[in-house]
Coordinates of C-alpha atoms and ligand atoms in Angstrom, one line a residue:
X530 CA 0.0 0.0 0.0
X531 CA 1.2 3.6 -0.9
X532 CA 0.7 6.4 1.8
X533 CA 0.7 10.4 1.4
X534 CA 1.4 12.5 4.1
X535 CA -1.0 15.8 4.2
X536 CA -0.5 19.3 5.7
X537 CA -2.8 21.7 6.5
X538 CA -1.9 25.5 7.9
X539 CA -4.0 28.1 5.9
X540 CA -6.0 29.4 8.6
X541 CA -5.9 28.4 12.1
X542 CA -6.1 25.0 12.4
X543 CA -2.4 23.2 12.3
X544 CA -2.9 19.8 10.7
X545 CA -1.6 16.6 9.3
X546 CA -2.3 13.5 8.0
X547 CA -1.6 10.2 6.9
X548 CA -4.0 9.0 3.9
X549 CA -3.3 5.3 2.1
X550 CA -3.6 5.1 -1.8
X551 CA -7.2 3.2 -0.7
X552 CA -8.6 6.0 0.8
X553 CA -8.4 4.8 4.3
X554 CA -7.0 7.3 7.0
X555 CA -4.7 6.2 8.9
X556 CA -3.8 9.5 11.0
X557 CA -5.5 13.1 10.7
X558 CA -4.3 15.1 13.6
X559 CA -5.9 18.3 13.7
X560 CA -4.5 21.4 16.8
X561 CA -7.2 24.2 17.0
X562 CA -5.9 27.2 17.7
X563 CA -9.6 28.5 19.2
X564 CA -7.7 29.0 22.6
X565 CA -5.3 31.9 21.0
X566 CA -8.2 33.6 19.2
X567 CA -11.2 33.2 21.2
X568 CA -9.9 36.4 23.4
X569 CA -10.6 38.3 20.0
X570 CA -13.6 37.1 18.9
X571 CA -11.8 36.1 15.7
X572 CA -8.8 34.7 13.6
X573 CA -5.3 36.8 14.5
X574 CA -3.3 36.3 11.6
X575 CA -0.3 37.4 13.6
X576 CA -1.1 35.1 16.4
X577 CA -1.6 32.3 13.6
X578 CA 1.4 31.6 12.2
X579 CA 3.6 31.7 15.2
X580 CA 1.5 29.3 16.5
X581 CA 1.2 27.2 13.7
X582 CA 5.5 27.5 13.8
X583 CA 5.0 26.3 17.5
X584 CA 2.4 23.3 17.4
X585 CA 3.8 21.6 13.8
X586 CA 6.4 20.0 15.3
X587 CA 4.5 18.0 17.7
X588 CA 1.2 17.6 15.3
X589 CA 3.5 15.6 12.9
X590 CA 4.8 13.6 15.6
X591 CA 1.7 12.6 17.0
X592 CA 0.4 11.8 13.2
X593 CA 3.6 9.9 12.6
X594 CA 2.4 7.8 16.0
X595 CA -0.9 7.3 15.1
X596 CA 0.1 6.1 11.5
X597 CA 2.3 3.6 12.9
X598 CA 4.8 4.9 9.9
X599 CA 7.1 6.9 9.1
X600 CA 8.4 9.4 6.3
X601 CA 10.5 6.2 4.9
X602 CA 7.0 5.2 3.9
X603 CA 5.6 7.6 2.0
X604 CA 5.2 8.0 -1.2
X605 CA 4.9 11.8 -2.0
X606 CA 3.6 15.0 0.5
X607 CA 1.0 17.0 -0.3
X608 CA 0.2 20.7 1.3
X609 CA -1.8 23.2 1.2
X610 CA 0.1 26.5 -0.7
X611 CA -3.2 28.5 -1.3
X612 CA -5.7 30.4 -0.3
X613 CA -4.9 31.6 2.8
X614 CA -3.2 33.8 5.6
X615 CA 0.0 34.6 4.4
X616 CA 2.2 34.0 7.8
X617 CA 0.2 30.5 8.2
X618 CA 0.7 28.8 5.1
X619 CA 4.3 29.5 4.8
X620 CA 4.7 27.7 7.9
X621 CA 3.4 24.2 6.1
X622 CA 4.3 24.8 3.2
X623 CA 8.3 25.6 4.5
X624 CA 7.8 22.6 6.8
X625 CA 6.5 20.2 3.8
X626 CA 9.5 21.3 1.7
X627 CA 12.3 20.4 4.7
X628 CA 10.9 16.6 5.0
X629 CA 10.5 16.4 1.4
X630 CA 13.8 17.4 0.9
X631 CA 14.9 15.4 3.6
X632 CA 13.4 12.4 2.6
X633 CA 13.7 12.9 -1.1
X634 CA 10.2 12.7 -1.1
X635 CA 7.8 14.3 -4.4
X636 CA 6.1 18.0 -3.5
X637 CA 3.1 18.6 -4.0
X638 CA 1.2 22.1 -3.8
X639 CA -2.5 21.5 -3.1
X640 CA -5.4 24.7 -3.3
X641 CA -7.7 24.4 0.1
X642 CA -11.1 24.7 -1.4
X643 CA -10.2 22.0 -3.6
X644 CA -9.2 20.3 -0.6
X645 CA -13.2 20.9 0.7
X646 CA -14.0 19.2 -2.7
X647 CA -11.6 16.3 -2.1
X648 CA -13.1 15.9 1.0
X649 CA -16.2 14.5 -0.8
X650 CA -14.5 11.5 -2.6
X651 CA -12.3 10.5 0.3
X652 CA -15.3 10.3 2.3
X653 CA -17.9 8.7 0.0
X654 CA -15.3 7.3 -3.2
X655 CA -17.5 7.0 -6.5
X656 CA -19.9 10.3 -6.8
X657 CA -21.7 10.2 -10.4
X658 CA -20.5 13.2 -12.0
X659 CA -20.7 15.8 -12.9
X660 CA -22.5 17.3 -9.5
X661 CA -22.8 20.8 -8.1
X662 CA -20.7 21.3 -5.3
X663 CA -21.4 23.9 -2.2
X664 CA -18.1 24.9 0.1
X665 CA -18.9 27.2 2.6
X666 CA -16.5 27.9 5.0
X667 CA -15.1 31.3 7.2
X668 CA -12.9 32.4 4.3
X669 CA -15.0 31.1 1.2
X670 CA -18.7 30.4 -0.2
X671 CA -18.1 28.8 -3.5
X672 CA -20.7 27.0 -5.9
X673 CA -19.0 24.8 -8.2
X674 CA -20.0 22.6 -11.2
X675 CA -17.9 19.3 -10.8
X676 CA -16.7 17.8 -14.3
X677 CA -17.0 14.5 -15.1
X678 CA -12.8 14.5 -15.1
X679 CA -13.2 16.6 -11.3
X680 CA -11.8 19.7 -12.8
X681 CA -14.4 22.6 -11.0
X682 CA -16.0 25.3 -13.0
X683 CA -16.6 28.3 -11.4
X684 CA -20.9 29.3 -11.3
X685 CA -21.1 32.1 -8.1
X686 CA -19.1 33.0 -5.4
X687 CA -19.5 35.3 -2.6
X688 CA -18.5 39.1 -3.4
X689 CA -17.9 40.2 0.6
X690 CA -18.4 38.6 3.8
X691 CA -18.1 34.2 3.5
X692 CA -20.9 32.5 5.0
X693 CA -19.0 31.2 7.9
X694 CA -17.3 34.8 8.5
X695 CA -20.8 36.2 8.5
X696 CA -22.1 33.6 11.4
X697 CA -18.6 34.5 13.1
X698 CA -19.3 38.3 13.1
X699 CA -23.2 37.9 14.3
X700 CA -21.9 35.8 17.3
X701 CA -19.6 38.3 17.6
X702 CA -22.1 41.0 17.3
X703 CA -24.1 39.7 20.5
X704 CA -21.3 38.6 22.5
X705 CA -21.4 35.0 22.1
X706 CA -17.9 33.7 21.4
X707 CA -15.5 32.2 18.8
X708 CA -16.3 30.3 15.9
X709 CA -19.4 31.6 16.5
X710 CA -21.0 29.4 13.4
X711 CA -21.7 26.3 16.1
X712 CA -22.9 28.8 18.8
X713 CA -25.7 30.6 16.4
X714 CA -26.6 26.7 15.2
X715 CA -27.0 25.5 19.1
X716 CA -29.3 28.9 19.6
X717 CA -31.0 28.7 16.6
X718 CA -32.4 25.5 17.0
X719 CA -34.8 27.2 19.9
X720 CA -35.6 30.3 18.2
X721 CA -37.9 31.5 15.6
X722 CA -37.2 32.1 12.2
X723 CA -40.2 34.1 11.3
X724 CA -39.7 36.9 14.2
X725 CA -37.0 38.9 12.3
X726 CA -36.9 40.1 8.6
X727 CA -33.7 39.5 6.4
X728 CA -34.5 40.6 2.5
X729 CA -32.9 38.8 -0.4
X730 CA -29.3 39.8 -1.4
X731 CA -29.9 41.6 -4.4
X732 CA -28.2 43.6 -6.8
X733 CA -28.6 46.7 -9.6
X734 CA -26.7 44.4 -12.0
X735 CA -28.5 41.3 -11.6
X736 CA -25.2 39.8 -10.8
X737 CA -26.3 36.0 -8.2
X738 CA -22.7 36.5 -6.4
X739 CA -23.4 35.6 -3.0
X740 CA -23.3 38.2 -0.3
X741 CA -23.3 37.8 3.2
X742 CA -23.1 41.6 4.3
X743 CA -26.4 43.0 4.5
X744 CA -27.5 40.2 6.6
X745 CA -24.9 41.3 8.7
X746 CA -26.2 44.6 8.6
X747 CA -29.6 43.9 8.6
X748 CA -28.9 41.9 12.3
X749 CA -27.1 44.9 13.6
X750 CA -30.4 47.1 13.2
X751 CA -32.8 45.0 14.8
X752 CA -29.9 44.3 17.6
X753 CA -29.9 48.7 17.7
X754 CA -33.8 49.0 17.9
X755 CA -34.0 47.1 21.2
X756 CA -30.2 47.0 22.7
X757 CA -32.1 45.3 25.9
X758 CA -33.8 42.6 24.5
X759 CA -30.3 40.7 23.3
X760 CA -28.6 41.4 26.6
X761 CA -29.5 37.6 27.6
X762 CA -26.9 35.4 25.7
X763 CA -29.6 32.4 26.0
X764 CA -32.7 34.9 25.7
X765 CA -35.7 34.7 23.6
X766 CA -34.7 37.5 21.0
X767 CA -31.0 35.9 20.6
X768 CA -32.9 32.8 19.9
X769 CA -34.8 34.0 17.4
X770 CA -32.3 36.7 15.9
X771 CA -30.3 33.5 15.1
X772 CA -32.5 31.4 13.6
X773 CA -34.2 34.2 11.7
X774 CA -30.3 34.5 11.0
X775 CA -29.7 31.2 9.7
X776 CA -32.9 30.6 7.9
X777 CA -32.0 33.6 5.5
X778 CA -28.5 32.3 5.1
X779 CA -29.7 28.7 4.2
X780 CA -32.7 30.5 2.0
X781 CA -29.5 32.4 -0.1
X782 CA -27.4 29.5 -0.4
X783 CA -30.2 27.2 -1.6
X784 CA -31.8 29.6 -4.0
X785 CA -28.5 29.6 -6.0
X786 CA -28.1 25.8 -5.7
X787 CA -31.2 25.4 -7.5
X788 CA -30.5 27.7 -10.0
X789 CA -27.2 26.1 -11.0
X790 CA -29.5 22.4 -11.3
X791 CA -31.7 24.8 -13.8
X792 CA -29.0 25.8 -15.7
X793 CA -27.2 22.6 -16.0
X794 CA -27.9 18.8 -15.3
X795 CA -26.6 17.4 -12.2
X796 CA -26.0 13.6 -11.1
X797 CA -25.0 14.9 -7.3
X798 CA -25.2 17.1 -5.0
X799 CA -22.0 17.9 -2.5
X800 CA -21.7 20.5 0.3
X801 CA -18.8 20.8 2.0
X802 CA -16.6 23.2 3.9
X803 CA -17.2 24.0 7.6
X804 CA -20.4 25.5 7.6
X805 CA -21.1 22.3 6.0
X806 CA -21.7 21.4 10.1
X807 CA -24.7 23.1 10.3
X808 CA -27.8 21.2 11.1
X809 CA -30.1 23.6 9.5
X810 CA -27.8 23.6 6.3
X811 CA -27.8 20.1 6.1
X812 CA -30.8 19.3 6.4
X813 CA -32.3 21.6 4.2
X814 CA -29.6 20.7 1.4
X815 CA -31.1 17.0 2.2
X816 CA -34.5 18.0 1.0
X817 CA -33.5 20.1 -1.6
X818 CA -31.8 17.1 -3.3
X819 CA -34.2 14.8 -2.9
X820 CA -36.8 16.6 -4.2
X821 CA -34.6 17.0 -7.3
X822 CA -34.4 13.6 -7.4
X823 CA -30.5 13.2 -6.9
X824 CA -28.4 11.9 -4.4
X825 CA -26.7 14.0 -1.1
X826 CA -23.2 14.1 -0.4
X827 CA -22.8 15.9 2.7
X828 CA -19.0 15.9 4.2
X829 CA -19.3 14.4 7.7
X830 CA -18.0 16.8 10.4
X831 CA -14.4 15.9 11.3
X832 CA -13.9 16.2 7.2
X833 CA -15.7 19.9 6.6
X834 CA -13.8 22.0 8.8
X835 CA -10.5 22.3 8.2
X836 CA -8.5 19.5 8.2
X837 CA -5.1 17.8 6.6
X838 CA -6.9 14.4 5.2
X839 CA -8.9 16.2 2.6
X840 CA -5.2 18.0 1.7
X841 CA -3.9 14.7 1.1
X842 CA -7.0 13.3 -0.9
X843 CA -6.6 16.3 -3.5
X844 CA -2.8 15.5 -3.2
X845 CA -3.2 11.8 -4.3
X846 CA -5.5 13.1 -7.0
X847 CA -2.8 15.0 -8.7
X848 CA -0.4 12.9 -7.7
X849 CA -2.1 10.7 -10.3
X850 CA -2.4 13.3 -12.8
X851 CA 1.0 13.5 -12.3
X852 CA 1.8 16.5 -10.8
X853 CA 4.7 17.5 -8.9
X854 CA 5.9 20.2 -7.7
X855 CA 9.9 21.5 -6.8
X856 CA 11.4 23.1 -3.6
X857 CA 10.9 27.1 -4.9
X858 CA 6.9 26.0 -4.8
X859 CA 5.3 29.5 -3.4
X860 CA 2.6 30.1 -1.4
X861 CA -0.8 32.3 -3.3
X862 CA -2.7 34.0 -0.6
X863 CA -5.9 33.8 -3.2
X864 CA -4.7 30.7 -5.1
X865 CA -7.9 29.7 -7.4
X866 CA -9.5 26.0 -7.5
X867 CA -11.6 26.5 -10.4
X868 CA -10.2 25.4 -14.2
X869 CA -12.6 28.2 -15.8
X870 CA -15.8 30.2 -15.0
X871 CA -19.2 29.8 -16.0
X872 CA -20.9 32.7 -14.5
X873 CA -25.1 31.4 -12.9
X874 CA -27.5 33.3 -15.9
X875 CA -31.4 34.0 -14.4
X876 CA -33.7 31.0 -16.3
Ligands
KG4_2187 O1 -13.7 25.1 6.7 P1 -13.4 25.8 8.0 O2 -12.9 25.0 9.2 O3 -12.3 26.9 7.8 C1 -12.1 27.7 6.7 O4 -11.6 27.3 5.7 O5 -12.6 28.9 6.8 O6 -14.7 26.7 8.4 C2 -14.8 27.4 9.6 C3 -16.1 28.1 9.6 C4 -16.2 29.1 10.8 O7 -16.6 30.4 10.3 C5 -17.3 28.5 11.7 O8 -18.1 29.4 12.4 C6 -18.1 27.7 10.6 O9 -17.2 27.2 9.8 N1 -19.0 26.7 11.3 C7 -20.3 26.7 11.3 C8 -20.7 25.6 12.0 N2 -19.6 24.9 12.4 C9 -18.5 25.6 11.9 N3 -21.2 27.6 10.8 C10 -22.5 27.3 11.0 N4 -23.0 26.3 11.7 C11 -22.1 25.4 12.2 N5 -22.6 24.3 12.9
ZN2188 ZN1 -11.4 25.6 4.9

């Protein structure tokens, strides 16, 4: 059996992995870095990479140990180079580059959102293509046709706040804490989704981009017409503010889904990337795919945040296209997954 190690620092998670040629996992070791940012309400890019440059050395060991390998046994490394913060994926990508040079090991640079996609296959293997793909995460919110050769076309992204970043700043908003996506869920779940108006994202151009701000905005003003009322963390009007919240973020993502199925055929449907975790999300993806009549791939948990098994899935995927990259690879803050662009037209 051939084995890939998998690294993973583009944000604030510090991971790696060990992922055999059969898809199995044999190690994904994941260090949060919540701890360092929660004071902040939010990612520290500063804070990131130093301790990304602290925590690699012992997340590799500890992968290494679970494995029950070691770099003698691998057959190339794969890590992330792009998108990212700047500080934090120079501190994989500069690690990946001393064992592969040490070992004499093939590089190879991977993009993180086609990571989220990766995710997918190593999770579920055979997905009848092509499919539309949803990855919504804190950094991106990205809709995707999937070829039948896995190459992703471009159909909307968002043009401001991600999705994930937009539950972030909400929690942030009434004082509930970092990541603030699984706080809002947890509230929302209680809460109303009728008691509090969030209008479509629309604009003068007709452009479907996604946008996430004016529901940012939107949960600021009824927060500012009754300051009082969203004192309670656990209170009735938090409850409702986020579900109202979520609904209207779900309602956005899910409009444009169906859209892309009424511009093109689909044989799937994936969603992936950490809001991915979402119960609301997920469930409402569920429904929308079935009455489409296709099948649901949904990216379990432990695989739609950020992790460095999905790194290593897209790495053994060009590994087999053969791609390989040398030791002057760079890092691209806004590296691009897609191979071209196919822009969502109203039907
Ligand atoms: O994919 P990910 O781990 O990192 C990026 O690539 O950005 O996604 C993290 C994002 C955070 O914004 C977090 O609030 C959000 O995913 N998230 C959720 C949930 N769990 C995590 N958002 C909504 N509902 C959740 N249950
Ligand atoms: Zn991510």
């Amino acid at each position: 059996m051939r084995y890939l190690l998998g690294i993973e620092s583009s944000c604030d998670d510090t991971s790696i992995a060990v992922v055999a040629e059969d898809r199995s996992i044999l190690a994904n070791v994941v260090s949060s870095q919540v701890q360092e940012h929660a004071p902040y309400l939010g990612v520290v890019p500063e804070l990131a990479g130093r301790a990304h440059l602290k925590n690699i050395p012992a997340v590799y060991r500890k992968a290494m140990d679970d494995a029950g390998l070691s770099l003698e046994n691998m057959t190339a490394i794969a890590v992330t180079a792009g998108p990212g913060l700047a500080g934090s994926l120079m501190v994989g990508v500069n690690f990946a580059k001393g064992l592969a040079m040490g070992a004499g090991l093939p590089l190879i640079g991977v993009n993180h959102i086609g990571g989220h996609v990766a995710a997918l296959f190593l999770e579920y293997g055979e997905i009848p293509l092509p499919a539309l793909a949803l990855i919504v995460s804190g950094g991106h919110t990205h809709l995707f046709r999937v070829r039948e050769n896995r190459e992703l076309v471009l159909l909307t992204k968002s043009r401001d706040d991600a999705a994930g970043e937009a539950y972030d700043k909400l929690s942030k908003m009434l004082g509930l804490g970092f990541p603030g996506g699984p706080l809002i869920d947890r509230l929302a779940r209680r809460g109303n989704p009728k008691r509090y108006a969030f209008s479509k994202p629309k604009f003068s151009d007709g452009s479907l981009d996604f946008s996430f701000s004016g529901m940012k905005t939107a949960a600021s003003r009824h927060i500012e017409r009754d300051p009082e009322a969203f004192r309670d963390p656990d209170g009735e009007a938090v409850r409702d503010l986020a579900a109202s919240f979520q609904a209207a973020v779900c309602r956005h993502l899910l409009d444009r889904v169906s859209l892309g199925l009424d511009q093109d055929a689909a044989q799937a449907l994936l969603l992936g990337g950490g809001v991915a975790c979402n119960s609301h999300l997920r469930t409402e993806f569920e429904a929308l795919a079935q009455s489409r009549g296709l099948p649901a791939f949904i990216s379990s948990p432990k695989l739609s945040t950020d992790n460095a098994a999905m790194i290593a899935a897209e790495g053994w995927r060009l590994f087999h296209l053969g791609r390989r990259d040398e030791l002057d690879l760079v890092t691209d803050v806004s590296a691009k997954p897609y191979a071209a662009v196919d822009l969502l037209r109203k039907t």
